[in-house]
GROMACS .gro file of C-alpha atoms in nm:
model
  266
    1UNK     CA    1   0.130   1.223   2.032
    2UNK     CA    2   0.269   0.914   2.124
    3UNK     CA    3   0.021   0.617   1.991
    4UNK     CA    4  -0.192   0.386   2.193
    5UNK     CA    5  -0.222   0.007   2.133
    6UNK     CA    6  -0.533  -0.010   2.020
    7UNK     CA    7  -0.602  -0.190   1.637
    8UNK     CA    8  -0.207  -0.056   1.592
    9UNK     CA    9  -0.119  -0.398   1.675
   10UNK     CA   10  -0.225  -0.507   1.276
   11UNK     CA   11   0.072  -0.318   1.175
   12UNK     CA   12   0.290  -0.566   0.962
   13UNK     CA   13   0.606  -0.373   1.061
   14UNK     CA   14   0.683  -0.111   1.329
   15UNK     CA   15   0.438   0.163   1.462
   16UNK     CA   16   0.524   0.311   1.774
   17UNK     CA   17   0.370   0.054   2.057
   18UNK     CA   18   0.278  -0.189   1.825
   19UNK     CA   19   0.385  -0.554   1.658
   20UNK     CA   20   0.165  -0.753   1.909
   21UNK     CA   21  -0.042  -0.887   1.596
   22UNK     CA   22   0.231  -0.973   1.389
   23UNK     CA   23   0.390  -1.142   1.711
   24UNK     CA   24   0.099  -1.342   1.744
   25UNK     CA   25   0.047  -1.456   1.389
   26UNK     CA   26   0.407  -1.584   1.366
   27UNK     CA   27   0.353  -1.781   1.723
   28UNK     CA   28   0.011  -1.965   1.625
   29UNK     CA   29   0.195  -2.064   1.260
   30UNK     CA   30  -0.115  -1.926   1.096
   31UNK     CA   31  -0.044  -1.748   0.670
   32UNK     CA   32   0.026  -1.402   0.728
   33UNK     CA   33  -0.025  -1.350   0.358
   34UNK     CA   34  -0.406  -1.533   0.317
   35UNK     CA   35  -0.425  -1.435  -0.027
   36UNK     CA   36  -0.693  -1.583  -0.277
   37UNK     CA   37  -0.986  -1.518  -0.040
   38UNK     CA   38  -1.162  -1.278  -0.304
   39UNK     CA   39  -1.155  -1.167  -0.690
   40UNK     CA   40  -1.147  -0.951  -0.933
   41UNK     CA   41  -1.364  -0.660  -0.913
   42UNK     CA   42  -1.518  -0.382  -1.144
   43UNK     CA   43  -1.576  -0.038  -1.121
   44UNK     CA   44  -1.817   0.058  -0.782
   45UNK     CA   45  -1.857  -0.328  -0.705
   46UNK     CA   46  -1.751  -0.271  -0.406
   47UNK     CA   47  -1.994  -0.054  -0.272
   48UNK     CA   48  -2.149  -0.225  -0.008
   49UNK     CA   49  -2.402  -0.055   0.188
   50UNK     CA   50  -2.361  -0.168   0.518
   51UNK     CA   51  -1.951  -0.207   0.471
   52UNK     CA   52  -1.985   0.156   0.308
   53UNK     CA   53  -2.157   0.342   0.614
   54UNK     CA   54  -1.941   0.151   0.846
   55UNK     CA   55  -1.594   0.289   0.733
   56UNK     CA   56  -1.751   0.638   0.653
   57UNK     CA   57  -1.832   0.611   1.008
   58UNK     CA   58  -1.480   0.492   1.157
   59UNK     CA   59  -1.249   0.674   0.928
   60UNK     CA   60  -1.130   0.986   0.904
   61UNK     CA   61  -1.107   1.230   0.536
   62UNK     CA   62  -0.744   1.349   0.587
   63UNK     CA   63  -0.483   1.517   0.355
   64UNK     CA   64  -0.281   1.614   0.596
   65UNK     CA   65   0.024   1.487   0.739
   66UNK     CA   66   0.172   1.351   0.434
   67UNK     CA   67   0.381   1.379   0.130
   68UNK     CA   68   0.079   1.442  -0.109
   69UNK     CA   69  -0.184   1.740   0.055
   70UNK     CA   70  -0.377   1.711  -0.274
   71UNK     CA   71  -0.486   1.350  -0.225
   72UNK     CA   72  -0.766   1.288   0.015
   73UNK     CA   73  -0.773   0.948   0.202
   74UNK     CA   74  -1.028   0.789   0.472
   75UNK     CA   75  -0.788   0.662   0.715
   76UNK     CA   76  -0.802   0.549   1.071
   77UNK     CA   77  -0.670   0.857   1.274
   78UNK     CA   78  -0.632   0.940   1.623
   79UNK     CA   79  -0.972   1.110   1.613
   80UNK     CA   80  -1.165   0.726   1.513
   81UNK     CA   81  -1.246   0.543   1.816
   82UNK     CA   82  -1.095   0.230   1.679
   83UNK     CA   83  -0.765   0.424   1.667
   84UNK     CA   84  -0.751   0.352   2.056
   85UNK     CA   85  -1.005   0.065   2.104
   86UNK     CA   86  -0.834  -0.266   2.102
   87UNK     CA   87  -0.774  -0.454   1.794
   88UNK     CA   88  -1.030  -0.781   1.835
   89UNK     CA   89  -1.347  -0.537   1.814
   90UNK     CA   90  -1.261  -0.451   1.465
   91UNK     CA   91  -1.467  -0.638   1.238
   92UNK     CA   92  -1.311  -0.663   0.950
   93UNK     CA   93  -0.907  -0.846   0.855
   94UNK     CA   94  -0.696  -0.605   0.955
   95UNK     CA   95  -0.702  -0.275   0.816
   96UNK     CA   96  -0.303  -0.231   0.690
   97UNK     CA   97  -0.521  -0.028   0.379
   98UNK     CA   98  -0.562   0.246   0.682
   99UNK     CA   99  -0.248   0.382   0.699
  100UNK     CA  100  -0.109   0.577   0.464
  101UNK     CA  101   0.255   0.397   0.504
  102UNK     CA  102   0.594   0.651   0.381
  103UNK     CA  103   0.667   0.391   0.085
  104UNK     CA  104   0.350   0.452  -0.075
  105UNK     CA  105   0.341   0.820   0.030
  106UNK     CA  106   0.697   0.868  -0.122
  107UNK     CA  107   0.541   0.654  -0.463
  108UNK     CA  108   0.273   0.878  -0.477
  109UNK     CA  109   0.443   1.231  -0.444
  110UNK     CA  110   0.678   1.101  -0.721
  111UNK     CA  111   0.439   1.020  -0.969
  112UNK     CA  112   0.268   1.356  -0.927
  113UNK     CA  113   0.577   1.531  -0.938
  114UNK     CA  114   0.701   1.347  -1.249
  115UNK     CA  115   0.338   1.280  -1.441
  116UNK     CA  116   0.540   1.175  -1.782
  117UNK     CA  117   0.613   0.873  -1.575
  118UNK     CA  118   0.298   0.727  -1.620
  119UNK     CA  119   0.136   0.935  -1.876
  120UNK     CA  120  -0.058   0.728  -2.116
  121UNK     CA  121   0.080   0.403  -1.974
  122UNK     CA  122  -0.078   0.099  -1.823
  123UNK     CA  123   0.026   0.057  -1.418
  124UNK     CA  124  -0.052  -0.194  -1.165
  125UNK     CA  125  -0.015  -0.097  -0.804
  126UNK     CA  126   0.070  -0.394  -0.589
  127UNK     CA  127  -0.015  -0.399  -0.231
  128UNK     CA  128  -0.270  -0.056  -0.318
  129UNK     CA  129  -0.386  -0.063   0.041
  130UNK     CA  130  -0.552   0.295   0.072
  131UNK     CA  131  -0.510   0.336  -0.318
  132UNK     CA  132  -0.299   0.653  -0.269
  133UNK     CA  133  -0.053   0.546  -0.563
  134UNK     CA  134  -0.322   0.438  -0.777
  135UNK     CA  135  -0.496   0.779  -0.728
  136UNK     CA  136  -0.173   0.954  -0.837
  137UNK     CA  137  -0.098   0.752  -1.158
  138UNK     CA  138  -0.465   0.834  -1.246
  139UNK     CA  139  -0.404   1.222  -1.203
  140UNK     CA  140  -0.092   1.189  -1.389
  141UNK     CA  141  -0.275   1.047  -1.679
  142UNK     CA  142  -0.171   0.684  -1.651
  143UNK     CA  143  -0.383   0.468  -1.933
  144UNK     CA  144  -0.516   0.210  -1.768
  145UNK     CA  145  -0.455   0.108  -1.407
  146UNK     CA  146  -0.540  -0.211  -1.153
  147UNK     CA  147  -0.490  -0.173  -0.787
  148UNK     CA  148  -0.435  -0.493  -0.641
  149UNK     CA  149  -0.471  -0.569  -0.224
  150UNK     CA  150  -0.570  -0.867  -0.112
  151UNK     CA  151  -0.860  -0.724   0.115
  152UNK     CA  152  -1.187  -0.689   0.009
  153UNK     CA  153  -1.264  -0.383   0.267
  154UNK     CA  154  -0.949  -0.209   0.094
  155UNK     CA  155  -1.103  -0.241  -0.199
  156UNK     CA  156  -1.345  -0.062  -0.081
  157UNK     CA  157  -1.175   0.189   0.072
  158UNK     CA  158  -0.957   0.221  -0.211
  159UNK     CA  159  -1.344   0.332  -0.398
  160UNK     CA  160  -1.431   0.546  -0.185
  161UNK     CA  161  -1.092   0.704  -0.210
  162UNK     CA  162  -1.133   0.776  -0.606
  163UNK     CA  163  -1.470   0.912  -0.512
  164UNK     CA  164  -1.322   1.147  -0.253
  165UNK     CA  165  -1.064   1.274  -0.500
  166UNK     CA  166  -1.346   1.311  -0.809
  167UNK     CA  167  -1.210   0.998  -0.978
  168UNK     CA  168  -1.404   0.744  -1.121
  169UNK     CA  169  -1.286   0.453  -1.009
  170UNK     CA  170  -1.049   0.198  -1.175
  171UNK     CA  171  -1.044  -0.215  -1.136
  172UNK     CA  172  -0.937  -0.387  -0.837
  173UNK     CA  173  -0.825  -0.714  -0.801
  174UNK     CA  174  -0.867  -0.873  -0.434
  175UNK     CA  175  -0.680  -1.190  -0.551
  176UNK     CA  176  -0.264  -1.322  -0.507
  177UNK     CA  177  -0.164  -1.147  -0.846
  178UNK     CA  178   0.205  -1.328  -0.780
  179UNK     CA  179  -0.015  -1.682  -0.820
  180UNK     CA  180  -0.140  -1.561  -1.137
  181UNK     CA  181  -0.056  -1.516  -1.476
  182UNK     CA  182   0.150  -1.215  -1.567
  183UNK     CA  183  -0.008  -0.935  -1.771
  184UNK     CA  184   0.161  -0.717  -1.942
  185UNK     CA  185   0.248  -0.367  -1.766
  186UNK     CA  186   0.439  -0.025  -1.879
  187UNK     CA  187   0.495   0.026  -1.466
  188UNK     CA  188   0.452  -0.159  -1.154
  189UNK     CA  189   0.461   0.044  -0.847
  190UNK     CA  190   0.491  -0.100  -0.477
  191UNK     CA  191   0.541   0.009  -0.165
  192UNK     CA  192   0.604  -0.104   0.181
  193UNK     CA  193   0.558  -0.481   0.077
  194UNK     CA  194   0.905  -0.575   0.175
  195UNK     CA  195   0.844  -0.668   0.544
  196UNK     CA  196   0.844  -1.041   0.563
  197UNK     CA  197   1.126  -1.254   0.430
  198UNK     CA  198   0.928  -1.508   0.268
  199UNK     CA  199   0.712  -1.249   0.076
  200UNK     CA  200   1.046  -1.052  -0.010
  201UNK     CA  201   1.199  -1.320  -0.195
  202UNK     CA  202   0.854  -1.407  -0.360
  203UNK     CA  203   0.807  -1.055  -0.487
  204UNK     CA  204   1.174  -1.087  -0.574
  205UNK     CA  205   1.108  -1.330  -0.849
  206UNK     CA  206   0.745  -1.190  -0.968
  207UNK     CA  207   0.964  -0.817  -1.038
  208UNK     CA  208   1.212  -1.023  -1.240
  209UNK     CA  209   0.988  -1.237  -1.418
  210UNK     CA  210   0.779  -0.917  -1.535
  211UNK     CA  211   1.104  -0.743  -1.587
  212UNK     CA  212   1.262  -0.971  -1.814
  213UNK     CA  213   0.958  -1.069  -1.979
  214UNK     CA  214   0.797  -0.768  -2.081
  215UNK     CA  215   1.037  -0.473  -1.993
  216UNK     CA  216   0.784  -0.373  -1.763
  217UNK     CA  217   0.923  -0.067  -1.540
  218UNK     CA  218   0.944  -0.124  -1.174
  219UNK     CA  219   0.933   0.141  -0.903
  220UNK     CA  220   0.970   0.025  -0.545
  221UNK     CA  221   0.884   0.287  -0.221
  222UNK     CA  222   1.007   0.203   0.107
  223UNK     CA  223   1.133   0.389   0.390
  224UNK     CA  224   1.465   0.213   0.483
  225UNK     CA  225   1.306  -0.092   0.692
  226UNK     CA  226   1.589  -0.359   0.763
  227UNK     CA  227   1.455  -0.641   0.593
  228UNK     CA  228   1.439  -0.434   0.264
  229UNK     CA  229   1.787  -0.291   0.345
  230UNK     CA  230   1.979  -0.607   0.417
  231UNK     CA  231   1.753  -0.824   0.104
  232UNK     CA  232   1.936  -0.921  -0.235
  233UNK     CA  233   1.700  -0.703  -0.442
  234UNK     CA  234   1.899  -0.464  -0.339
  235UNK     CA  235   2.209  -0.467  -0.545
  236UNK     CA  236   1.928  -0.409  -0.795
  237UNK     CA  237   1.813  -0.079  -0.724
  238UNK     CA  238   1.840   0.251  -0.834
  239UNK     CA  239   1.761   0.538  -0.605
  240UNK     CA  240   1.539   0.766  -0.792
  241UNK     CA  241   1.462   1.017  -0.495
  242UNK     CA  242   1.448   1.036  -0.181
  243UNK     CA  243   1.191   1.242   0.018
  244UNK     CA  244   1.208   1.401   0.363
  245UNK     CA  245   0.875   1.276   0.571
  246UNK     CA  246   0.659   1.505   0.772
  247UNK     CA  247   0.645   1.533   1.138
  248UNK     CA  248   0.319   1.291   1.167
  249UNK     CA  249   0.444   1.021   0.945
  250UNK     CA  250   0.771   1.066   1.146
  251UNK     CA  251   0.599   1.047   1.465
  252UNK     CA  252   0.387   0.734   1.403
  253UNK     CA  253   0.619   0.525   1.230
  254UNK     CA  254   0.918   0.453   1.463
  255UNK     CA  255   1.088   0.795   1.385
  256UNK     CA  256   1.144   0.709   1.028
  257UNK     CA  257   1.273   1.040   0.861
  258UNK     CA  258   1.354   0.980   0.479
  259UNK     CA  259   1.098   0.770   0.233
  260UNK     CA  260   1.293   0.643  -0.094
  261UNK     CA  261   1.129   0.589  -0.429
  262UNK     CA  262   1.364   0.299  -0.590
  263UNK     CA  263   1.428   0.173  -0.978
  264UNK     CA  264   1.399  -0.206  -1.017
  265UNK     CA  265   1.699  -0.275  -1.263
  266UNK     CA  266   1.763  -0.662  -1.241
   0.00000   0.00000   0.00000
């Protein structure tokens, strides 16, 4: 099925039809990064009613159509009327957490394939969005784990995700982690971050700083997008694996075939 316009145009990088958002946001010379607008959260803090019943209303429970059929994620699908409705009716910032993008898909698959990875360790995933990677450290038996996204209604989502997969759920953090102070991690995992040059080289120097100064781990998941391609990290990667995608990721991300799970070795 070929996608619709629709709230596709939030995508930060290529859908099929889409990019009008990101288009827009680069014209007006508004932050497409407004990070700092929320906090830390607990456990179930997010839980807000009327937030709650709205995206249990315009979501869909899928485990289909990805790398990881044993993870189930509320996602915007082409069965949610704001799949096809356009994007200024949704009422929220825009929902990147609703995709389940083949970076974090390829993250995810790897760390349930390879649970000794994370096993008893402490992880942060950076740019959670749906909380898909988050969800798979915590099956694998990571430690102690804090998804970070700067979006308050991912945060949410990323709940009722743990809920869905009978997970309590871990801490979130809806802040800029890269503005903060550095904790100390076994593993950072991210994926599908490196879409905007200015955020690239940002995230550049965060990995490096954690690297260097507490031998954290770094595992990076992205599907071959140019920017990440042609940046400097990489002459600093490992490849890991690399995973074939299924048909619907395929289909609704440009014709993207392969998803690569990278090793951060500065």
């Amino acid at each position: 099925m070929a996608l619709g316009l629709g709230w596709r145009a939030f995508a930060p990088f290529p859908m099929n039809h889409c990019g009008v958002f990101l288009k827009a946001v680069r014209s007006s010379g508004l932050s497409l990064f407004p990070w700092g607008q929320s906090s830390w959260r607990g456990t179930g803090s997010f839980l807000d009613p009327e937030m709650k019943a709205f995206l249990e209303e315009n979501t869909e429970v899928t485990s289909s159509g990805s790398l990881t059929p044993e993870i189930q994620l509320r996602l915007l699908t082409p069965r949610c009327k704001f799949w096809w409705q356009k994007a200024d009716l949704w009422p929220y910032s825009e929902p990147y957490w609703a995709v389940y993008w083949p970076g974090g898909q390829a993250l995810s698959r790897y760390l349930l394939d390879n649970p000794d990875v994370v096993r008893g360790k402490s992880v942060l995933d950076l740019g959670s969005g749906c909380g898909a990677t988050a969800i798979a450290a915590k099956m694998s038996g990571a430690s102690r784990i804090l998804a970070n996204d700067i979006d308050p209604v991912a945060g949410m989502a990323i709940t009722l995700n743990c809920e869905l997969n009978q997970l309590n759920p871990f801490p979130i953090l809806t802040k800029n982690i890269l503005d903060l102070e550095q904790d100390k991690w076994d593993l950072v995992v991210l994926g599908d971050m490196f879409y905007d040059e200015d955020l690239a080289d940002h995230l550049h120097q965060w990995l490096k700083n954690c690297f260097w100064t507490h031998r954290t781990r770094v595992l990076i998941g992205d599907p071959g997008r140019p920017l990440f391609s042609g940046h400097s990290i990489h002459h600093q990667l490992h490849k890991v694996v690399e995973y074939s995608l299924p048909e619907p990721t395929r289909r609704d991300n440009n014709g993207l075939t392969t998803s690569t799970v990278w090793d951060f070795q500065p």
